[in-house]
mmCIF file of C-alpha atoms in Angstrom:
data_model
loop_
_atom_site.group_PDB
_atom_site.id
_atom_site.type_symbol
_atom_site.label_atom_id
_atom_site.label_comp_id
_atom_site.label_asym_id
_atom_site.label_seq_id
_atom_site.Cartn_x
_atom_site.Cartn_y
_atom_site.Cartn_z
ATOM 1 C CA UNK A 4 -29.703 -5.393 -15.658
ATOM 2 C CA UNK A 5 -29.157 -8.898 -13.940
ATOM 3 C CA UNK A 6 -26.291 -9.439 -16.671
ATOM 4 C CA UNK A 7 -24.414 -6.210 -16.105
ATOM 5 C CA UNK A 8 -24.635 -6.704 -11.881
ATOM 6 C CA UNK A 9 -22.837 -10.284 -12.218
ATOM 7 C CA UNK A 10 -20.540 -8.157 -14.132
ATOM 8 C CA UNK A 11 -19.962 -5.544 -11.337
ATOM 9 C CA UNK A 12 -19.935 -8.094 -8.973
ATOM 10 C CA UNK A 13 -17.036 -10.673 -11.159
ATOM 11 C CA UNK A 14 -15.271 -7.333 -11.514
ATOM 12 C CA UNK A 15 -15.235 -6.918 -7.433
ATOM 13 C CA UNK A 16 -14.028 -10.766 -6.936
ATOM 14 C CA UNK A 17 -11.285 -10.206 -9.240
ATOM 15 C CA UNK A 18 -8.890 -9.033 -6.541
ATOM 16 C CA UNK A 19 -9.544 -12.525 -4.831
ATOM 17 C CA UNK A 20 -9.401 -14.110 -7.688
ATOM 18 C CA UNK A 21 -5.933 -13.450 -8.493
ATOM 19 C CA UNK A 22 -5.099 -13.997 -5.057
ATOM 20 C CA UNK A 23 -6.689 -17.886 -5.588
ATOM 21 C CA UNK A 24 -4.802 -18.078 -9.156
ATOM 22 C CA UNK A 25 -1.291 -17.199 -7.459
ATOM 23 C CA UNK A 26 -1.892 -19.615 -4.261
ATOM 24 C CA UNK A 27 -2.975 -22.960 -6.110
ATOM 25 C CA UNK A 28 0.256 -23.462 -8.097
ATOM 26 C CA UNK A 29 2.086 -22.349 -5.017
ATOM 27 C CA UNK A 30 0.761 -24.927 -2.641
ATOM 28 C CA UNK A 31 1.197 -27.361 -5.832
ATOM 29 C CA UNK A 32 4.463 -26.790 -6.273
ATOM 30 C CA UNK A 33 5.779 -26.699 -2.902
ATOM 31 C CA UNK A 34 2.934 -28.463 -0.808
ATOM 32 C CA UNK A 35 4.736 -27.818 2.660
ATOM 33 C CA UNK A 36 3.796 -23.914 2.060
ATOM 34 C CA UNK A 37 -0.190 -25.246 2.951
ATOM 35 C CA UNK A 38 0.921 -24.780 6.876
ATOM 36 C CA UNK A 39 0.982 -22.258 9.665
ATOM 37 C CA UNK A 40 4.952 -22.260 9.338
ATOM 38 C CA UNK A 41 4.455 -22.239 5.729
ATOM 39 C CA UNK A 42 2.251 -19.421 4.899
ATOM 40 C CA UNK A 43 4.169 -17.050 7.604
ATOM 41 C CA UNK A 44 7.243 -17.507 5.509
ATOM 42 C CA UNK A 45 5.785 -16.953 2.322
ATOM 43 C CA UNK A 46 4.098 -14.205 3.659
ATOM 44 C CA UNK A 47 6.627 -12.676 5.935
ATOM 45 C CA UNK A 48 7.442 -9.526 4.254
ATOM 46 C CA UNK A 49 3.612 -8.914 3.373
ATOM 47 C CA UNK A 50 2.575 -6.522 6.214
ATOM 48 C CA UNK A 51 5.264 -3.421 5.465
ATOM 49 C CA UNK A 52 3.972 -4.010 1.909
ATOM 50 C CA UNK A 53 -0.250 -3.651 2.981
ATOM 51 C CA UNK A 54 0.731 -0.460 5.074
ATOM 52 C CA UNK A 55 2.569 1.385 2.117
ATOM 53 C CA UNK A 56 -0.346 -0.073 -0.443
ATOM 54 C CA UNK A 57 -2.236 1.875 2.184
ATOM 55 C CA UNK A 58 -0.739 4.870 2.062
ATOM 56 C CA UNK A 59 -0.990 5.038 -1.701
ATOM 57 C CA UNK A 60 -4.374 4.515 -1.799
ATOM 58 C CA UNK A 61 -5.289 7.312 0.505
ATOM 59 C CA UNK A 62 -3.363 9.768 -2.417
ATOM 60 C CA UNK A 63 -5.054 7.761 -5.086
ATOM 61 C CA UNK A 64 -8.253 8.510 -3.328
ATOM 62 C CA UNK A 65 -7.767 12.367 -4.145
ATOM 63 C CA UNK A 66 -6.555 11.502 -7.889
ATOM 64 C CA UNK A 67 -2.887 12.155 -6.810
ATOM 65 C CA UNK A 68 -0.327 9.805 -7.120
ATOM 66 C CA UNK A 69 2.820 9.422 -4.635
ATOM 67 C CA UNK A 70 6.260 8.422 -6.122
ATOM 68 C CA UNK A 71 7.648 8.724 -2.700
ATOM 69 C CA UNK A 72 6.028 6.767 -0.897
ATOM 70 C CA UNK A 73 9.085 3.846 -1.643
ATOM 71 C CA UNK A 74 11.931 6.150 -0.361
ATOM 72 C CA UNK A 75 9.972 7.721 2.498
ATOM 73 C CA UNK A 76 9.071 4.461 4.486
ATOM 74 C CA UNK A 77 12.936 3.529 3.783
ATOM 75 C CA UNK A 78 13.951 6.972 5.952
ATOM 76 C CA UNK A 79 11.191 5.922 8.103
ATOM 77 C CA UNK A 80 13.341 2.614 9.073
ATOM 78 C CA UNK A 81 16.384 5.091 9.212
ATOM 79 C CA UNK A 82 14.941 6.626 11.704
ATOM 80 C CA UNK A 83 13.556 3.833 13.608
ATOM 81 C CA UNK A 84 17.180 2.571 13.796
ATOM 82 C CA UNK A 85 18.856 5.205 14.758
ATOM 83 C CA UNK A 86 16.950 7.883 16.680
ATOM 84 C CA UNK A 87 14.640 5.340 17.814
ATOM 85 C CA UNK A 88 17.010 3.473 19.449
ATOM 86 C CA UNK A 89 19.629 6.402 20.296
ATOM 87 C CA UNK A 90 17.028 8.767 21.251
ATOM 88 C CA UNK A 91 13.516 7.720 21.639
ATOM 89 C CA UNK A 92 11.875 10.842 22.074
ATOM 90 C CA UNK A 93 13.724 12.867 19.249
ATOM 91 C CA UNK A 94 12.977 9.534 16.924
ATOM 92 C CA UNK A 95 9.105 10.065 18.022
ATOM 93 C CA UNK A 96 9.693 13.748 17.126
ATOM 94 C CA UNK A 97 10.638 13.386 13.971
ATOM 95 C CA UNK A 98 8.228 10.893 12.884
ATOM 96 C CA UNK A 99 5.853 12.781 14.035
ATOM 97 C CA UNK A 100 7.126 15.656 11.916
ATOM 98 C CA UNK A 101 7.082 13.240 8.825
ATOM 99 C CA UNK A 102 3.804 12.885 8.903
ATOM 100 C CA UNK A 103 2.837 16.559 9.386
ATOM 101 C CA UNK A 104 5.131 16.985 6.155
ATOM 102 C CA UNK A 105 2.668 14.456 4.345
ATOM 103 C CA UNK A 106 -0.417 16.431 5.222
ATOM 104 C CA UNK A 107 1.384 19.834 4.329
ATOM 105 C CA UNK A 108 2.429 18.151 1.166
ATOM 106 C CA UNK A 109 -1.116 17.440 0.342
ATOM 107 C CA UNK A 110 -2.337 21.255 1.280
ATOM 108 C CA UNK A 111 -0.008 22.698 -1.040
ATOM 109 C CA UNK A 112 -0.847 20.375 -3.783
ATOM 110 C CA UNK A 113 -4.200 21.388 -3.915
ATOM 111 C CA UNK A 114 -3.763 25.021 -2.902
ATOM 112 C CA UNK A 115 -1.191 25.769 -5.763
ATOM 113 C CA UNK A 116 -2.626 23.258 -7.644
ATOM 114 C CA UNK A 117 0.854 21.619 -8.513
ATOM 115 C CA UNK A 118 0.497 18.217 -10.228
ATOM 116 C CA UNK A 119 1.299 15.841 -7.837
ATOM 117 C CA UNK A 120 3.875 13.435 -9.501
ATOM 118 C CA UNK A 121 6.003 16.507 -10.020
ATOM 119 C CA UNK A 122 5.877 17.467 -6.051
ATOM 120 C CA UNK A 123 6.173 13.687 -4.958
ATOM 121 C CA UNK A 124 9.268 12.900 -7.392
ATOM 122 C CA UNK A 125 10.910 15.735 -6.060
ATOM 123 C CA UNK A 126 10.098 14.710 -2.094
ATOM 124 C CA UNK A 127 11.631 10.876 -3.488
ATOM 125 C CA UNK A 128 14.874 12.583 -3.825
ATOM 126 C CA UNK A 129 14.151 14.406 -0.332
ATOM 127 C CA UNK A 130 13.720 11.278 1.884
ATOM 128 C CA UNK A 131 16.297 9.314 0.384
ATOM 129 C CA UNK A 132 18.803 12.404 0.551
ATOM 130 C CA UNK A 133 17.703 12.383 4.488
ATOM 131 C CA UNK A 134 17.870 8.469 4.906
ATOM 132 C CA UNK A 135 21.416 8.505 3.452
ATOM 133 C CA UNK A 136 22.054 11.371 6.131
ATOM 134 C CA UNK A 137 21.220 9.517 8.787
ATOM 135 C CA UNK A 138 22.310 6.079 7.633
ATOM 136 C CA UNK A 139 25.123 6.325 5.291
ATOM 137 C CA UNK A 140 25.789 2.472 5.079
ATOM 138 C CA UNK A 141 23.459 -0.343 6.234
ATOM 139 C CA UNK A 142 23.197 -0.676 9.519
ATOM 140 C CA UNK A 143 21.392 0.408 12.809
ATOM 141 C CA UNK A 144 19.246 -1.845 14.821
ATOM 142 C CA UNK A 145 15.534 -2.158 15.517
ATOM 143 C CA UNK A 146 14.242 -1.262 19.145
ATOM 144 C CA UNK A 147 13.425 -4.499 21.093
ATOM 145 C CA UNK A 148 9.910 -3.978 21.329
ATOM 146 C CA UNK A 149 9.456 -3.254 17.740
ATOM 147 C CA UNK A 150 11.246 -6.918 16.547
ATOM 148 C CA UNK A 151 9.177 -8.521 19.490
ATOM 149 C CA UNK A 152 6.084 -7.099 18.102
ATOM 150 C CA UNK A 153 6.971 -8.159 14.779
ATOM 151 C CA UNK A 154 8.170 -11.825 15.667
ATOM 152 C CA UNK A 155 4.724 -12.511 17.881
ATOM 153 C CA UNK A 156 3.144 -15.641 16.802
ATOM 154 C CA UNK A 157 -0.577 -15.397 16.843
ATOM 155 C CA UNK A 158 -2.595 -19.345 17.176
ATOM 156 C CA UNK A 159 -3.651 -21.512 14.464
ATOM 157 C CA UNK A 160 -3.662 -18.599 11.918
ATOM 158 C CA UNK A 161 -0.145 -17.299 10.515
ATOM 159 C CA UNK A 162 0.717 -13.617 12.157
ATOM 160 C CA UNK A 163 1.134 -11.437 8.575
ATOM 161 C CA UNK A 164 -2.260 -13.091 8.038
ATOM 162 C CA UNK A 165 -4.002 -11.583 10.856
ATOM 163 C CA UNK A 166 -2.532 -8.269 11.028
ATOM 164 C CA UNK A 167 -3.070 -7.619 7.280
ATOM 165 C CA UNK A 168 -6.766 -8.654 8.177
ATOM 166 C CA UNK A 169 -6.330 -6.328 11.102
ATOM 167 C CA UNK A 170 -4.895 -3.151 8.907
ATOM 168 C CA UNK A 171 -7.593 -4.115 6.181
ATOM 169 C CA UNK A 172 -10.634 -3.634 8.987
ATOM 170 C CA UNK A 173 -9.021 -0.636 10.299
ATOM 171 C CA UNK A 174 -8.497 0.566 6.886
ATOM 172 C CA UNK A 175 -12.013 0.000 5.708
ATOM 173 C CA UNK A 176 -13.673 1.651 8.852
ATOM 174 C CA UNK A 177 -11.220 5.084 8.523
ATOM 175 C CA UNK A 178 -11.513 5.549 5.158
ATOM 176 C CA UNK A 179 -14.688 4.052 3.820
ATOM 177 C CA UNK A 180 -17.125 3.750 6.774
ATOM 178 C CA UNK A 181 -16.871 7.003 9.115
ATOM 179 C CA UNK A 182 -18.275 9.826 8.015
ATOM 180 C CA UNK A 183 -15.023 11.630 8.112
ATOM 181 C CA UNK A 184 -13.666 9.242 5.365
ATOM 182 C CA UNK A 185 -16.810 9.625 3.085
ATOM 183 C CA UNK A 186 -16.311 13.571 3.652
ATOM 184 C CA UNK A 187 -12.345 13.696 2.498
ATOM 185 C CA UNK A 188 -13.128 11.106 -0.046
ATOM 186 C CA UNK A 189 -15.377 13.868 -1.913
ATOM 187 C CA UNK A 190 -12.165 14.903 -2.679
ATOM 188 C CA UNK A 191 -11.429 12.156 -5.423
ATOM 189 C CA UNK A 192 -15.167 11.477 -6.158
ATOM 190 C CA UNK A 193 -17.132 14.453 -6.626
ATOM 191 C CA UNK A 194 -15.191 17.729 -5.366
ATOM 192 C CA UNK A 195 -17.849 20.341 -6.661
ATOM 193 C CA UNK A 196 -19.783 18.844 -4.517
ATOM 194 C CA UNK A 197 -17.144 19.380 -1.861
ATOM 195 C CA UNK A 198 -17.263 22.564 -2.693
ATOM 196 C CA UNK A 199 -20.748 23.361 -2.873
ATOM 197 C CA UNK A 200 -21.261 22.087 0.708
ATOM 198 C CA UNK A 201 -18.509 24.058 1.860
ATOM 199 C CA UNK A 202 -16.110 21.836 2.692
ATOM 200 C CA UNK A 203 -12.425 22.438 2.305
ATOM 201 C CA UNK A 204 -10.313 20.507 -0.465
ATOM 202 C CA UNK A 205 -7.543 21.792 0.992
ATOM 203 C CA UNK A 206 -9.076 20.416 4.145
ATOM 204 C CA UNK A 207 -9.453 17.182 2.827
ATOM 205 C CA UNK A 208 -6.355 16.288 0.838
ATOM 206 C CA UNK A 209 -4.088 17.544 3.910
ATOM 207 C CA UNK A 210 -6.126 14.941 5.669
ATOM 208 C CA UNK A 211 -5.550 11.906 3.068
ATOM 209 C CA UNK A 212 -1.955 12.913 2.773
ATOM 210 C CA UNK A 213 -1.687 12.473 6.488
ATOM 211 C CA UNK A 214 -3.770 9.363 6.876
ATOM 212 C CA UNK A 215 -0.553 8.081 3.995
ATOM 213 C CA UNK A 216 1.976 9.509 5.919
ATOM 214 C CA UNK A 217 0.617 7.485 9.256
ATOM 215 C CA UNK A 218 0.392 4.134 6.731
ATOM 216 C CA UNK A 219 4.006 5.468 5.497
ATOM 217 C CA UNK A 220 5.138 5.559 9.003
ATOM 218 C CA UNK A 221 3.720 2.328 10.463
ATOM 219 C CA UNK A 222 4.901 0.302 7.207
ATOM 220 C CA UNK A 223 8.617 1.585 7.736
ATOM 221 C CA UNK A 224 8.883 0.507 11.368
ATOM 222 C CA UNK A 225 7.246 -2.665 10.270
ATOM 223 C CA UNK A 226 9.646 -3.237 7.881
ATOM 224 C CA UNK A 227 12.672 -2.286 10.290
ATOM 225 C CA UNK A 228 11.220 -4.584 12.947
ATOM 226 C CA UNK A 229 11.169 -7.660 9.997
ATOM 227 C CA UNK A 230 14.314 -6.996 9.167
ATOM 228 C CA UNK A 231 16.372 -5.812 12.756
ATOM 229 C CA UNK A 232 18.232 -3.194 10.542
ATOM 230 C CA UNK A 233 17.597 -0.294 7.770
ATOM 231 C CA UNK A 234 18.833 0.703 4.593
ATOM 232 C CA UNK A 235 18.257 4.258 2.849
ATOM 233 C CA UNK A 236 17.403 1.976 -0.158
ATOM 234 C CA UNK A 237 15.461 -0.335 2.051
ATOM 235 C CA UNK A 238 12.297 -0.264 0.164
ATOM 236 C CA UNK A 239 12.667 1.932 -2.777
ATOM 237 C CA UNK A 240 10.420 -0.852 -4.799
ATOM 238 C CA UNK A 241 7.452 -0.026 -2.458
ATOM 239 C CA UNK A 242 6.333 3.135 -4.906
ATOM 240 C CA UNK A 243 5.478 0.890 -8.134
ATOM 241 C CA UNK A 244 4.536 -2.177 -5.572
ATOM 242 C CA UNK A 245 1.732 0.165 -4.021
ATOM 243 C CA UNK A 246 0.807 1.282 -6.855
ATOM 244 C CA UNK A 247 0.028 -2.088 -8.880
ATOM 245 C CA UNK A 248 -1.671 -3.425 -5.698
ATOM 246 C CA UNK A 249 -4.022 -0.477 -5.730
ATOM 247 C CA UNK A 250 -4.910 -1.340 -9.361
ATOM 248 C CA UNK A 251 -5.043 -4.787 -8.850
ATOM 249 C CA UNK A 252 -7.516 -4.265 -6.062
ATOM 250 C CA UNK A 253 -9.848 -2.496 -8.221
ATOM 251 C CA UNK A 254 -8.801 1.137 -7.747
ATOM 252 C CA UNK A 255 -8.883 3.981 -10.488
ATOM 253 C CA UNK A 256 -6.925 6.948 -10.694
ATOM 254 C CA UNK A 257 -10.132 8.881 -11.557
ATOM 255 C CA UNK A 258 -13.590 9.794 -8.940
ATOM 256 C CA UNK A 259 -11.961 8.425 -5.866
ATOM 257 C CA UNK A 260 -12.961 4.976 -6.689
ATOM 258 C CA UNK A 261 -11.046 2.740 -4.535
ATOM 259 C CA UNK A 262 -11.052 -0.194 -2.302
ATOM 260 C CA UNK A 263 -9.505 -1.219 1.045
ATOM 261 C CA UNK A 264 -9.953 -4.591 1.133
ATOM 262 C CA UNK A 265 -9.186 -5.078 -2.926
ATOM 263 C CA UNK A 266 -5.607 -3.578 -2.314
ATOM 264 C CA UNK A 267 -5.180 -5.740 0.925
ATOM 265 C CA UNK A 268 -5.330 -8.428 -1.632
ATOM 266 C CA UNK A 269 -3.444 -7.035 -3.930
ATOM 267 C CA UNK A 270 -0.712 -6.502 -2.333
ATOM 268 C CA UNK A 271 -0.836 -9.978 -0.534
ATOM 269 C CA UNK A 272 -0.714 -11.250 -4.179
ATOM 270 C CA UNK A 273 2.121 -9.713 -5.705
ATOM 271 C CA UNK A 274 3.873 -10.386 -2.379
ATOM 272 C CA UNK A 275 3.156 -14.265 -3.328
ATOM 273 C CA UNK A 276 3.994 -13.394 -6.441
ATOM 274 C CA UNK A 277 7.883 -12.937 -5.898
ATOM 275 C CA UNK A 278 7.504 -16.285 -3.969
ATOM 276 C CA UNK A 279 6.230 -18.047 -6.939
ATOM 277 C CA UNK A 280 8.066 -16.457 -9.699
ATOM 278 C CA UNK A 281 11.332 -17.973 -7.164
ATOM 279 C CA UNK A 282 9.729 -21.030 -6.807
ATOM 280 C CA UNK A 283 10.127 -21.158 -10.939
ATOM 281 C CA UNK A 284 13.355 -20.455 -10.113
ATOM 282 C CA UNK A 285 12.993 -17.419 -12.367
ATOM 283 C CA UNK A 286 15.668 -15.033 -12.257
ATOM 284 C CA UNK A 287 15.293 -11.916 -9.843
ATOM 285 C CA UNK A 288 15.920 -9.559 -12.661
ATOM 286 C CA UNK A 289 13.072 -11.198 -14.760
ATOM 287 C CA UNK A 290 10.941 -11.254 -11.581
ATOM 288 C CA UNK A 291 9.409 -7.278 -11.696
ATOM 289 C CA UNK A 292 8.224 -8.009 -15.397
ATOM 290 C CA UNK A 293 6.468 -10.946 -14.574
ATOM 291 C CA UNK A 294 4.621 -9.403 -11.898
ATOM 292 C CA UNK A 295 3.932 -6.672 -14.112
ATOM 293 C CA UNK A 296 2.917 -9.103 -16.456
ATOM 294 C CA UNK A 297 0.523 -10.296 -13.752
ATOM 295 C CA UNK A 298 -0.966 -6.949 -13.548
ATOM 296 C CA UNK A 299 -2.060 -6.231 -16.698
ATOM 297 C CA UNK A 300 -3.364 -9.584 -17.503
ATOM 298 C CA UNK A 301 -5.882 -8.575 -14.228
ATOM 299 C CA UNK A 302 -6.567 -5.116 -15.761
ATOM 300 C CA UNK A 303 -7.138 -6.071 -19.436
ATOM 301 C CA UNK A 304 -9.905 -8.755 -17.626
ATOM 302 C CA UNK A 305 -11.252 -5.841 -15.742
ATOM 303 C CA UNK A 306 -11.678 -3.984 -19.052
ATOM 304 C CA UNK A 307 -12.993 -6.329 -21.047
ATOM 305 C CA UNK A 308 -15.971 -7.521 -18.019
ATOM 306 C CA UNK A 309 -16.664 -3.303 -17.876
ATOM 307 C CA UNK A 310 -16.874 -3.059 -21.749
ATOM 308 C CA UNK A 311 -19.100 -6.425 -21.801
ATOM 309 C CA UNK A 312 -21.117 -5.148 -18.997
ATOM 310 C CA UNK A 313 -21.729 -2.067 -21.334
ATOM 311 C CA UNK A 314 -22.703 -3.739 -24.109
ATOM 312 C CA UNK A 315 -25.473 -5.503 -22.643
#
């Protein structure tokens, strides 16, 4: 019994252990990146990338998966650079309207029972089609107080730091603390049960696919406010990104087993990881299969500690 909880509880620590395993050799090879100015750079972009890991957790929660999630925060900088700055209260409007999509979304999944790759590769198509509508070339601009909010500079600790320890608290008290996140999350988990106590699972995945469509929403302007301009192919890399951080923080695609803080640090790993990989000066096209390579060398641990743990 003592055997198989060290186990459970070296499977848990493996999020942070990657984490430690991607930072050493960083700070090694470029020791200047051990400083406030140095860990803001490397982790500059990290924060757009924790919201839309985020979002895809909340679907993964429900045993869904969301292959949109990449092109919708990329209309959601369209939108903040455009209609957001043209016209605030139509670009409120329609972000608003976004994320009442999301929840619909997630209410007709379950109620037709449509397999939810099929309905979120389709909705990929969707929001890029409407990004490239209103953005046909790069461009726009990010409202002032968005690229102020963005470019704050928070004491002693580095800014993406604290706000992705900020999004992982809020994160972890929504979805894994209140009782309304233990209710939806019988979704995922155990939704005879649901059922039986006659709670709606139409109910509950509208709600999970709205909580993502908020994430969705707050990574985009994030992003926008990073980078003072948008792109309808802005972020397109954010659907497998979100993904492989969920994994890498320990979540399953199977009984709503997932963790907040595990794909915080997930996705502040494979953000590093682009930083080392260029610190190798490894080509950018080589760059998404090492980080892939990254992630299943942390999943095939994963197995073999469950598979030990069994055995004993």
């Amino acid at each position: 019994m003592i055997a198989r909880l060290d186990q459970a509880r070296l499977r848990a620590m493996l999020p942070a252990i990657s984490l430690v395993a991607v930072l050493v050799p960083i700070f090694f090879l470029q020791p200047a990146t051990f400083s406030y100015f140095g860990m803001g750079l490397l982790l500059n972009l990290a924060v757009p990338i924790v919201l839309a890991t985020l979002a895809q957790l909340a679907i993964i929660t429900v045993n869904d998966l969301d292959l949109s999630i990449g092109p919708f925060v990329s209309l959601v900088a369209c939108i903040g650079a455009t209609l957001l700055v043209q016209h605030p209260l139509l670009g409120i409007l329609a972000l608003l309207g976004c994320v009442a999509l999301y929840a619909a979304i997630g209410a007709l999944v379950e109620y037709r029972q449509i397999p939810s790759i099929v309905v979120t590769l389709g909705l990929s198509f969707v929001w890029n089609g409407l990004a490239v509508m209103l953005l046909p070339s790069p461009g726009g601009t990010s409202p002032t107080w968005l690229t102020g909010l963005m470019n704050f500079q928070t004491p002693v600790i580095a800014a993406p730091i604290v706000w992705s320890v900020v999004i992982g608290l809020a994160g972890h008290a929504l979805l894994m603390r209140s009782s309304a996140g233990v209710r939806v999350r019988g979704a995922g988990g155990n939704p005879r049960a649901v059922r039986r106590f006659g709670w709606s699972l139409v109910r509950s995945k509208a709600i999970l696919y709205g909580v993502a469509g908020v994430f969705g929403v707050l990574s985009g302007l994030c992003l926008l406010g990073l980078t003072t301009s948008a792109d309808a192919n802005l972020a397109l890399r954010y659907t497998l990104l979100s993904i492989a951080a969920v994994i890498l923080g320990g979540g399953e695609f199977v009984g709503g087993r997932v963790s907040v803080w595990g794909a915080v640090l997930g996705a502040i790993t494979l953000t590093l990881a682009a930083s080392f990989l260029a610190f190798l000066n490894i080509s950018p096209d080589w760059q998404v299969g090492m980080q892939g390579a990254i992630l299943i060398v942390v999943l095939s641990l994963r197995v073999l500690l469950q598979r030990s743990g069994d055995n004993q």
